[in-house]
Amino acid sequence: MAGSQTVEELFMNNEELPENYIHKDSKGFMDASPSSMEIPVIDLGLLISSSPTVEELEKFRAALSSWGCFQAINHGMTDSFLDEVQEVSKQFFALPMEEKKKYSRTENAIEGYGSDMVLSEDQILDWTDRLYLLVNPQDQRKLEFWPKNPENFREILAEYTIKLKQMNEALLRAMARSLNLKDDCFVNQCGGEQTVMFTRFNLYPPCPRPDCVLGLKPHADGSAMTILLPDREVEGLQFWKDVQWVRVPIIPHAFLINVGDQMEIMSNGLIKSPVHRVITNSERERMSLAMFCAPGSDKEIGPVEGLITEARPRLYKTVKNYVDSYFQYFQKGLRPIDAVKI
Ligand code: OGA
Ligand code: NI
């Protein structure tokens, strides 16, 4: 059954491309017309300082409401640490298949190593292998899925988690401020020790048919916030803006940050969870590392008080454990957020 094989194995064995990876309605993913629009770039040093300028907050608010994503520079993490993070990820994917399969996910669980979960017969599969791990709350980690090799993998991931948890909370506060809300109104809903953080190490092997196969099909994330460390050399991520796909150019050591559906819900739709996809490349493999941050699993979240007005009534229901239902919709190509609109 396709889907139980990793994409890397398909590629290595030079097997014929299975039908269920092909987007038959594709008009050629490679041809996405070059766009003059640019993903906003935000200087986190300025934004997260104790006294951000009105200008910086305004730029941030505009980036969030018109794009829902931005490239974050001057974020305070050192280049050498990020290089190390990328290095352990690369070393893991470079292990022999046998070794990686020690961490294989079980058939219907998301945590562990493997390719796309197949939930329906007509699902079009994504050209990617991943290692998916819950990293927070700490006491819910399943260490049996955490690679022992490379040797420093666990330590680096633990440190990375701490840093991104702080960044998530700082961003949530800045978001609240930029919308003239109380500083802690988002952090209250999705910060703190119970914050659910999943990390996904993505490997996109070279693909023989980048014209009709996608690394990731169009989707919006189920998180509140996603902090992505993209590949250092190979592009591939694109965001849907207005009427076209806009590529994310490489800025060395920058993060690509996008809000997810749960932030759209909390902001009562003022911030939109953007649709994005990953295209493939016939020559080079690509790696990325996504961190999905979401409210604790016992938290009910909904639009915050200050953003519900007579002119702008509540647009979303209250939700709990949003991510659970997310995957069912996602694999059918539907938008899970449509299910919680009022
Ligand atoms: C994701 C995602 C983008 C990338 O994992 O949800 O959108 O560049 N990843 O890998
Ligand atoms: Ni995504």
mmCIF file with all atom_site columns, N, CA and C in Angstrom, residues 184-238:
data_model
loop_
_atom_site.group_PDB
_atom_site.id
_atom_site.type_symbol
_atom_site.label_atom_id
_atom_site.label_alt_id
_atom_site.label_comp_id
_atom_site.label_asym_id
_atom_site.label_entity_id
_atom_site.label_seq_id
_atom_site.pdbx_PDB_ins_code
_atom_site.Cartn_x
_atom_site.Cartn_y
_atom_site.Cartn_z
_atom_site.occupancy
_atom_site.B_iso_or_equiv
_atom_site.pdbx_formal_charge
_atom_site.auth_seq_id
_atom_site.auth_comp_id
_atom_site.auth_asym_id
_atom_site.auth_atom_id
_atom_site.pdbx_PDB_model_num
ATOM 1   N N  . ASP A 1 184 ? -2.101 40.422 27.796  1.00 0.00 ? 184 ASP A N  1
ATOM 2   C CA . ASP A 1 184 ? -2.088 38.973 28.047  1.00 0.00 ? 184 ASP A CA 1
ATOM 3   C C  . ASP A 1 184 ? -3.328 38.245 27.537  1.00 0.00 ? 184 ASP A C  1
ATOM 4   N N  . CYS A 1 185 ? -4.136 38.908 26.702  1.00 0.00 ? 185 CYS A N  1
ATOM 5   C CA . CYS A 1 185 ? -5.401 38.264 26.353  1.00 0.00 ? 185 CYS A CA 1
ATOM 6   C C  . CYS A 1 185 ? -5.233 37.026 25.456  1.00 0.00 ? 185 CYS A C  1
ATOM 7   N N  . PHE A 1 186 ? -4.184 36.983 24.659  1.00 0.00 ? 186 PHE A N  1
ATOM 8   C CA . PHE A 1 186 ? -3.941 35.757 23.874  1.00 0.00 ? 186 PHE A CA 1
ATOM 9   C C  . PHE A 1 186 ? -3.101 34.756 24.672  1.00 0.00 ? 186 PHE A C  1
ATOM 10  N N  . VAL A 1 187 ? -2.115 35.286 25.397  1.00 0.00 ? 187 VAL A N  1
ATOM 11  C CA . VAL A 1 187 ? -1.271 34.393 26.203  1.00 0.00 ? 187 VAL A CA 1
ATOM 12  C C  . VAL A 1 187 ? -2.123 33.605 27.209  1.00 0.00 ? 187 VAL A C  1
ATOM 13  N N  . ASN A 1 188 ? -3.154 34.266 27.757  1.00 0.00 ? 188 ASN A N  1
ATOM 14  C CA . ASN A 1 188 ? -4.054 33.573 28.684  1.00 0.00 ? 188 ASN A CA 1
ATOM 15  C C  . ASN A 1 188 ? -4.704 32.361 28.041  1.00 0.00 ? 188 ASN A C  1
ATOM 16  N N  . GLN A 1 189 ? -4.994 32.491 26.751  1.00 0.00 ? 189 GLN A N  1
ATOM 17  C CA . GLN A 1 189 ? -5.666 31.378 26.078  1.00 0.00 ? 189 GLN A CA 1
ATOM 18  C C  . GLN A 1 189 ? -4.678 30.339 25.577  1.00 0.00 ? 189 GLN A C  1
ATOM 19  N N  . CYS A 1 190 ? -3.524 30.766 25.120  1.00 0.00 ? 190 CYS A N  1
ATOM 20  C CA . CYS A 1 190 ? -2.627 29.733 24.566  1.00 0.00 ? 190 CYS A CA 1
ATOM 21  C C  . CYS A 1 190 ? -1.161 29.932 24.887  1.00 0.00 ? 190 CYS A C  1
ATOM 22  N N  . GLY A 1 191 ? -0.878 30.333 26.129  1.00 0.00 ? 191 GLY A N  1
ATOM 23  C CA . GLY A 1 191 ? 0.499  30.335 26.595  1.00 0.00 ? 191 GLY A CA 1
ATOM 24  C C  . GLY A 1 191 ? 0.589  29.481 27.837  1.00 0.00 ? 191 GLY A C  1
ATOM 25  N N  . GLY A 1 192 ? 1.706  29.562 28.532  1.00 0.00 ? 192 GLY A N  1
ATOM 26  C CA . GLY A 1 192 ? 1.856  28.839 29.794  1.00 0.00 ? 192 GLY A CA 1
ATOM 27  C C  . GLY A 1 192 ? 2.348  27.417 29.642  1.00 0.00 ? 192 GLY A C  1
ATOM 28  N N  . GLU A 1 193 ? 2.491  26.758 30.775  1.00 0.00 ? 193 GLU A N  1
ATOM 29  C CA . GLU A 1 193 ? 3.106  25.422 30.786  1.00 0.00 ? 193 GLU A CA 1
ATOM 30  C C  . GLU A 1 193 ? 2.327  24.387 29.986  1.00 0.00 ? 193 GLU A C  1
ATOM 31  N N  . GLN A 1 194 ? 1.007  24.586 29.900  1.00 0.00 ? 194 GLN A N  1
ATOM 32  C CA . GLN A 1 194 ? 0.205  23.562 29.225  1.00 0.00 ? 194 GLN A CA 1
ATOM 33  C C  . GLN A 1 194 ? 0.129  23.750 27.703  1.00 0.00 ? 194 GLN A C  1
ATOM 34  N N  . THR A 1 195 ? 0.761  24.816 27.203  1.00 0.00 ? 195 THR A N  1
ATOM 35  C CA . THR A 1 195 ? 0.785  25.035 25.755  1.00 0.00 ? 195 THR A CA 1
ATOM 36  C C  . THR A 1 195 ? 1.157  23.743 25.032  1.00 0.00 ? 195 THR A C  1
ATOM 37  N N  . VAL A 1 196 ? 0.365  23.392 24.045  1.00 0.00 ? 196 VAL A N  1
ATOM 38  C CA . VAL A 1 196 ? 0.684  22.196 23.273  1.00 0.00 ? 196 VAL A CA 1
ATOM 39  C C  . VAL A 1 196 ? 1.601  22.590 22.120  1.00 0.00 ? 196 VAL A C  1
ATOM 40  N N  . MET A 1 197 ? 2.772  22.005 22.116  1.00 0.00 ? 197 MET A N  1
ATOM 41  C CA . MET A 1 197 ? 3.718  22.302 21.035  1.00 0.00 ? 197 MET A CA 1
ATOM 42  C C  . MET A 1 197 ? 4.124  20.998 20.348  1.00 0.00 ? 197 MET A C  1
ATOM 43  N N  . PHE A 1 198 ? 3.857  20.957 19.060  1.00 0.00 ? 198 PHE A N  1
ATOM 44  C CA . PHE A 1 198 ? 4.292  19.836 18.233  1.00 0.00 ? 198 PHE A CA 1
ATOM 45  C C  . PHE A 1 198 ? 5.368  20.324 17.301  1.00 0.00 ? 198 PHE A C  1
ATOM 46  N N  . THR A 1 199 ? 6.394  19.515 17.122  1.00 0.00 ? 199 THR A N  1
ATOM 47  C CA . THR A 1 199 ? 7.374  19.889 16.126  1.00 0.00 ? 199 THR A CA 1
ATOM 48  C C  . THR A 1 199 ? 7.356  18.862 15.008  1.00 0.00 ? 199 THR A C  1
ATOM 49  N N  . ARG A 1 200 ? 7.602  19.346 13.807  1.00 0.00 ? 200 ARG A N  1
ATOM 50  C CA . ARG A 1 200 ? 7.608  18.443 12.665  1.00 0.00 ? 200 ARG A CA 1
ATOM 51  C C  . ARG A 1 200 ? 8.848  18.716 11.837  1.00 0.00 ? 200 ARG A C  1
ATOM 52  N N  . PHE A 1 201 ? 9.709  17.708 11.769  1.00 0.00 ? 201 PHE A N  1
ATOM 53  C CA . PHE A 1 201 ? 10.879 17.774 10.897  1.00 0.00 ? 201 PHE A CA 1
ATOM 54  C C  . PHE A 1 201 ? 10.417 17.271 9.534   1.00 0.00 ? 201 PHE A C  1
ATOM 55  N N  . ASN A 1 202 ? 10.478 18.124 8.538   1.00 0.00 ? 202 ASN A N  1
ATOM 56  C CA . ASN A 1 202 ? 9.997  17.745 7.203   1.00 0.00 ? 202 ASN A CA 1
ATOM 57  C C  . ASN A 1 202 ? 11.158 17.516 6.250   1.00 0.00 ? 202 ASN A C  1
ATOM 58  N N  . LEU A 1 203 ? 11.086 16.405 5.525   1.00 0.00 ? 203 LEU A N  1
ATOM 59  C CA . LEU A 1 203 ? 12.046 16.166 4.447   1.00 0.00 ? 203 LEU A CA 1
ATOM 60  C C  . LEU A 1 203 ? 11.268 16.041 3.140   1.00 0.00 ? 203 LEU A C  1
ATOM 61  N N  . TYR A 1 204 ? 11.646 16.856 2.165   1.00 0.00 ? 204 TYR A N  1
ATOM 62  C CA . TYR A 1 204 ? 11.038 16.773 0.841   1.00 0.00 ? 204 TYR A CA 1
ATOM 63  C C  . TYR A 1 204 ? 12.099 16.255 -0.130  1.00 0.00 ? 204 TYR A C  1
ATOM 64  N N  . PRO A 1 205 ? 12.091 14.943 -0.433  1.00 0.00 ? 205 PRO A N  1
ATOM 65  C CA . PRO A 1 205 ? 13.098 14.418 -1.359  1.00 0.00 ? 205 PRO A CA 1
ATOM 66  C C  . PRO A 1 205 ? 12.889 15.012 -2.754  1.00 0.00 ? 205 PRO A C  1
ATOM 67  N N  . PRO A 1 206 ? 13.925 14.949 -3.608  1.00 0.00 ? 206 PRO A N  1
ATOM 68  C CA . PRO A 1 206 ? 13.730 15.418 -4.984  1.00 0.00 ? 206 PRO A CA 1
ATOM 69  C C  . PRO A 1 206 ? 12.558 14.644 -5.593  1.00 0.00 ? 206 PRO A C  1
ATOM 70  N N  . CYS A 1 207 ? 11.825 15.302 -6.460  1.00 0.00 ? 207 CYS A N  1
ATOM 71  C CA . CYS A 1 207 ? 10.606 14.686 -6.984  1.00 0.00 ? 207 CYS A CA 1
ATOM 72  C C  . CYS A 1 207 ? 10.653 14.663 -8.511  1.00 0.00 ? 207 CYS A C  1
ATOM 73  N N  . PRO A 1 208 ? 10.371 13.486 -9.117  1.00 0.00 ? 208 PRO A N  1
ATOM 74  C CA . PRO A 1 208 ? 10.467 13.401 -10.583 1.00 0.00 ? 208 PRO A CA 1
ATOM 75  C C  . PRO A 1 208 ? 9.431  14.256 -11.314 1.00 0.00 ? 208 PRO A C  1
ATOM 76  N N  . ARG A 1 209 ? 8.327  14.601 -10.667 1.00 0.00 ? 209 ARG A N  1
ATOM 77  C CA . ARG A 1 209 ? 7.266  15.340 -11.379 1.00 0.00 ? 209 ARG A CA 1
ATOM 78  C C  . ARG A 1 209 ? 6.802  16.574 -10.602 1.00 0.00 ? 209 ARG A C  1
ATOM 79  N N  . PRO A 1 210 ? 7.674  17.564 -10.460 1.00 0.00 ? 210 PRO A N  1
ATOM 80  C CA . PRO A 1 210 ? 7.260  18.759 -9.716  1.00 0.00 ? 210 PRO A CA 1
ATOM 81  C C  . PRO A 1 210 ? 6.096  19.507 -10.370 1.00 0.00 ? 210 PRO A C  1
ATOM 82  N N  . ASP A 1 211 ? 5.789  19.167 -11.611 1.00 0.00 ? 211 ASP A N  1
ATOM 83  C CA . ASP A 1 211 ? 4.670  19.832 -12.289 1.00 0.00 ? 211 ASP A CA 1
ATOM 84  C C  . ASP A 1 211 ? 3.313  19.384 -11.762 1.00 0.00 ? 211 ASP A C  1
ATOM 85  N N  . CYS A 1 212 ? 3.249  18.150 -11.204 1.00 0.00 ? 212 CYS A N  1
ATOM 86  C CA . CYS A 1 212 ? 1.932  17.666 -10.783 1.00 0.00 ? 212 CYS A CA 1
ATOM 87  C C  . CYS A 1 212 ? 1.921  16.996 -9.408  1.00 0.00 ? 212 CYS A C  1
ATOM 88  N N  . VAL A 1 213 ? 3.025  17.123 -8.664  1.00 0.00 ? 213 VAL A N  1
ATOM 89  C CA . VAL A 1 213 ? 3.082  16.581 -7.308  1.00 0.00 ? 213 VAL A CA 1
ATOM 90  C C  . VAL A 1 213 ? 3.446  17.719 -6.367  1.00 0.00 ? 213 VAL A C  1
ATOM 91  N N  . LEU A 1 214 ? 2.803  17.747 -5.195  1.00 0.00 ? 214 LEU A N  1
ATOM 92  C CA . LEU A 1 214 ? 3.114  18.799 -4.220  1.00 0.00 ? 214 LEU A CA 1
ATOM 93  C C  . LEU A 1 214 ? 3.820  18.219 -2.995  1.00 0.00 ? 214 LEU A C  1
ATOM 94  N N  . GLY A 1 215 ? 4.718  19.011 -2.417  1.00 0.00 ? 215 GLY A N  1
ATOM 95  C CA . GLY A 1 215 ? 5.354  18.642 -1.157  1.00 0.00 ? 215 GLY A CA 1
ATOM 96  C C  . GLY A 1 215 ? 4.313  18.668 -0.039  1.00 0.00 ? 215 GLY A C  1
ATOM 97  N N  . LEU A 1 216 ? 3.515  19.707 -0.028  1.00 0.00 ? 216 LEU A N  1
ATOM 98  C CA . LEU A 1 216 ? 2.364  19.804 0.873   1.00 0.00 ? 216 LEU A CA 1
ATOM 99  C C  . LEU A 1 216 ? 1.245  20.463 0.100   1.00 0.00 ? 216 LEU A C  1
ATOM 100 N N  . LYS A 1 217 ? 0.070  19.846 0.121   1.00 0.00 ? 217 LYS A N  1
ATOM 101 C CA . LYS A 1 217 ? -1.036 20.468 -0.604  1.00 0.00 ? 217 LYS A CA 1
ATOM 102 C C  . LYS A 1 217 ? -1.537 21.704 0.150   1.00 0.00 ? 217 LYS A C  1
ATOM 103 N N  . PRO A 1 218 ? -2.283 22.552 -0.554  1.00 0.00 ? 218 PRO A N  1
ATOM 104 C CA . PRO A 1 218 ? -2.720 23.795 0.092   1.00 0.00 ? 218 PRO A CA 1
ATOM 105 C C  . PRO A 1 218 ? -3.453 23.509 1.401   1.00 0.00 ? 218 PRO A C  1
ATOM 106 N N  . HIS A 1 219 ? -3.107 24.245 2.429   1.00 0.00 ? 219 HIS A N  1
ATOM 107 C CA . HIS A 1 219 ? -3.733 24.056 3.746   1.00 0.00 ? 219 HIS A CA 1
ATOM 108 C C  . HIS A 1 219 ? -3.491 25.311 4.574   1.00 0.00 ? 219 HIS A C  1
ATOM 109 N N  . ALA A 1 220 ? -4.257 25.452 5.636   1.00 0.00 ? 220 ALA A N  1
ATOM 110 C CA . ALA A 1 220 ? -3.935 26.434 6.668   1.00 0.00 ? 220 ALA A CA 1
ATOM 111 C C  . ALA A 1 220 ? -3.635 25.606 7.913   1.00 0.00 ? 220 ALA A C  1
ATOM 112 N N  . ASP A 1 221 ? -2.822 26.110 8.811   1.00 0.00 ? 221 ASP A N  1
ATOM 113 C CA . ASP A 1 221 ? -2.424 25.302 9.964   1.00 0.00 ? 221 ASP A CA 1
ATOM 114 C C  . ASP A 1 221 ? -3.501 25.294 11.050  1.00 0.00 ? 221 ASP A C  1
ATOM 115 N N  . GLY A 1 222 ? -3.556 24.207 11.810  1.00 0.00 ? 222 GLY A N  1
ATOM 116 C CA . GLY A 1 222 ? -4.536 24.097 12.893  1.00 0.00 ? 222 GLY A CA 1
ATOM 117 C C  . GLY A 1 222 ? -4.053 24.690 14.208  1.00 0.00 ? 222 GLY A C  1
ATOM 118 N N  . SER A 1 223 ? -2.834 25.181 14.193  1.00 0.00 ? 223 SER A N  1
ATOM 119 C CA . SER A 1 223 ? -2.228 25.748 15.403  1.00 0.00 ? 223 SER A CA 1
ATOM 120 C C  . SER A 1 223 ? -2.831 27.113 15.725  1.00 0.00 ? 223 SER A C  1
ATOM 121 N N  . ALA A 1 224 ? -2.312 27.755 16.791  1.00 0.00 ? 224 ALA A N  1
ATOM 122 C CA . ALA A 1 224 ? -2.558 29.179 16.975  1.00 0.00 ? 224 ALA A CA 1
ATOM 123 C C  . ALA A 1 224 ? -1.439 29.919 16.244  1.00 0.00 ? 224 ALA A C  1
ATOM 124 N N  . MET A 1 225 ? -0.226 29.396 16.395  1.00 0.00 ? 225 MET A N  1
ATOM 125 C CA . MET A 1 225 ? 0.931  30.015 15.732  1.00 0.00 ? 225 MET A CA 1
ATOM 126 C C  . MET A 1 225 ? 1.893  28.919 15.271  1.00 0.00 ? 225 MET A C  1
ATOM 127 N N  . THR A 1 226 ? 2.468  29.109 14.080  1.00 0.00 ? 226 THR A N  1
ATOM 128 C CA . THR A 1 226 ? 3.468  28.175 13.574  1.00 0.00 ? 226 THR A CA 1
ATOM 129 C C  . THR A 1 226 ? 4.769  28.934 13.346  1.00 0.00 ? 226 THR A C  1
ATOM 130 N N  . ILE A 1 227 ? 5.838  28.397 13.905  1.00 0.00 ? 227 ILE A N  1
ATOM 131 C CA . ILE A 1 227 ? 7.150  29.024 13.730  1.00 0.00 ? 227 ILE A CA 1
ATOM 132 C C  . ILE A 1 227 ? 7.996  28.054 12.918  1.00 0.00 ? 227 ILE A C  1
ATOM 133 N N  . LEU A 1 228 ? 8.321  28.464 11.702  1.00 0.00 ? 228 LEU A N  1
ATOM 134 C CA . LEU A 1 228 ? 8.995  27.558 10.770  1.00 0.00 ? 228 LEU A CA 1
ATOM 135 C C  . LEU A 1 228 ? 10.437 27.994 10.528  1.00 0.00 ? 228 LEU A C  1
ATOM 136 N N  . LEU A 1 229 ? 11.322 27.020 10.598  1.00 0.00 ? 229 LEU A N  1
ATOM 137 C CA . LEU A 1 229 ? 12.707 27.252 10.202  1.00 0.00 ? 229 LEU A CA 1
ATOM 138 C C  . LEU A 1 229 ? 12.874 26.610 8.825   1.00 0.00 ? 229 LEU A C  1
ATOM 139 N N  . PRO A 1 230 ? 12.886 27.432 7.774   1.00 0.00 ? 230 PRO A N  1
ATOM 140 C CA . PRO A 1 230 ? 12.917 26.857 6.424   1.00 0.00 ? 230 PRO A CA 1
ATOM 141 C C  . PRO A 1 230 ? 14.325 26.392 6.050   1.00 0.00 ? 230 PRO A C  1
ATOM 142 N N  . ASP A 1 231 ? 14.392 25.675 4.941   1.00 0.00 ? 231 ASP A N  1
ATOM 143 C CA . ASP A 1 231 ? 15.681 25.222 4.435   1.00 0.00 ? 231 ASP A CA 1
ATOM 144 C C  . ASP A 1 231 ? 16.588 26.424 4.167   1.00 0.00 ? 231 ASP A C  1
ATOM 145 N N  . ARG A 1 232 ? 17.885 26.210 4.359   1.00 0.00 ? 232 ARG A N  1
ATOM 146 C CA . ARG A 1 232 ? 18.835 27.315 4.175   1.00 0.00 ? 232 ARG A CA 1
ATOM 147 C C  . ARG A 1 232 ? 19.079 27.663 2.713   1.00 0.00 ? 232 ARG A C  1
ATOM 148 N N  . GLU A 1 233 ? 18.824 26.669 1.827   1.00 0.00 ? 233 GLU A N  1
ATOM 149 C CA . GLU A 1 233 ? 19.217 26.885 0.426   1.00 0.00 ? 233 GLU A CA 1
ATOM 150 C C  . GLU A 1 233 ? 18.105 26.670 -0.587  1.00 0.00 ? 233 GLU A C  1
ATOM 151 N N  . VAL A 1 234 ? 17.145 25.844 -0.240  1.00 0.00 ? 234 VAL A N  1
ATOM 152 C CA . VAL A 1 234 ? 16.146 25.483 -1.247  1.00 0.00 ? 234 VAL A CA 1
ATOM 153 C C  . VAL A 1 234 ? 14.778 26.066 -0.875  1.00 0.00 ? 234 VAL A C  1
ATOM 154 N N  . GLU A 1 235 ? 14.224 26.858 -1.780  1.00 0.00 ? 235 GLU A N  1
ATOM 155 C CA . GLU A 1 235 ? 12.887 27.427 -1.564  1.00 0.00 ? 235 GLU A CA 1
ATOM 156 C C  . GLU A 1 235 ? 11.814 26.392 -1.854  1.00 0.00 ? 235 GLU A C  1
ATOM 157 N N  . GLY A 1 236 ? 10.590 26.721 -1.568  1.00 0.00 ? 236 GLY A N  1
ATOM 158 C CA . GLY A 1 236 ? 9.502  25.804 -1.910  1.00 0.00 ? 236 GLY A CA 1
ATOM 159 C C  . GLY A 1 236 ? 8.166  26.233 -1.332  1.00 0.00 ? 236 GLY A C  1
ATOM 160 N N  . LEU A 1 237 ? 8.217  26.938 -0.212  1.00 0.00 ? 237 LEU A N  1
ATOM 161 C CA . LEU A 1 237 ? 6.981  27.345 0.450   1.00 0.00 ? 237 LEU A CA 1
ATOM 162 C C  . LEU A 1 237 ? 6.357  28.545 -0.272  1.00 0.00 ? 237 LEU A C  1
ATOM 163 N N  . GLN A 1 238 ? 5.029  28.496 -0.419  1.00 0.00 ? 238 GLN A N  1
ATOM 164 C CA . GLN A 1 238 ? 4.298  29.597 -1.062  1.00 0.00 ? 238 GLN A CA 1
ATOM 165 C C  . GLN A 1 238 ? 3.021  29.898 -0.291  1.00 0.00 ? 238 GLN A C  1
#
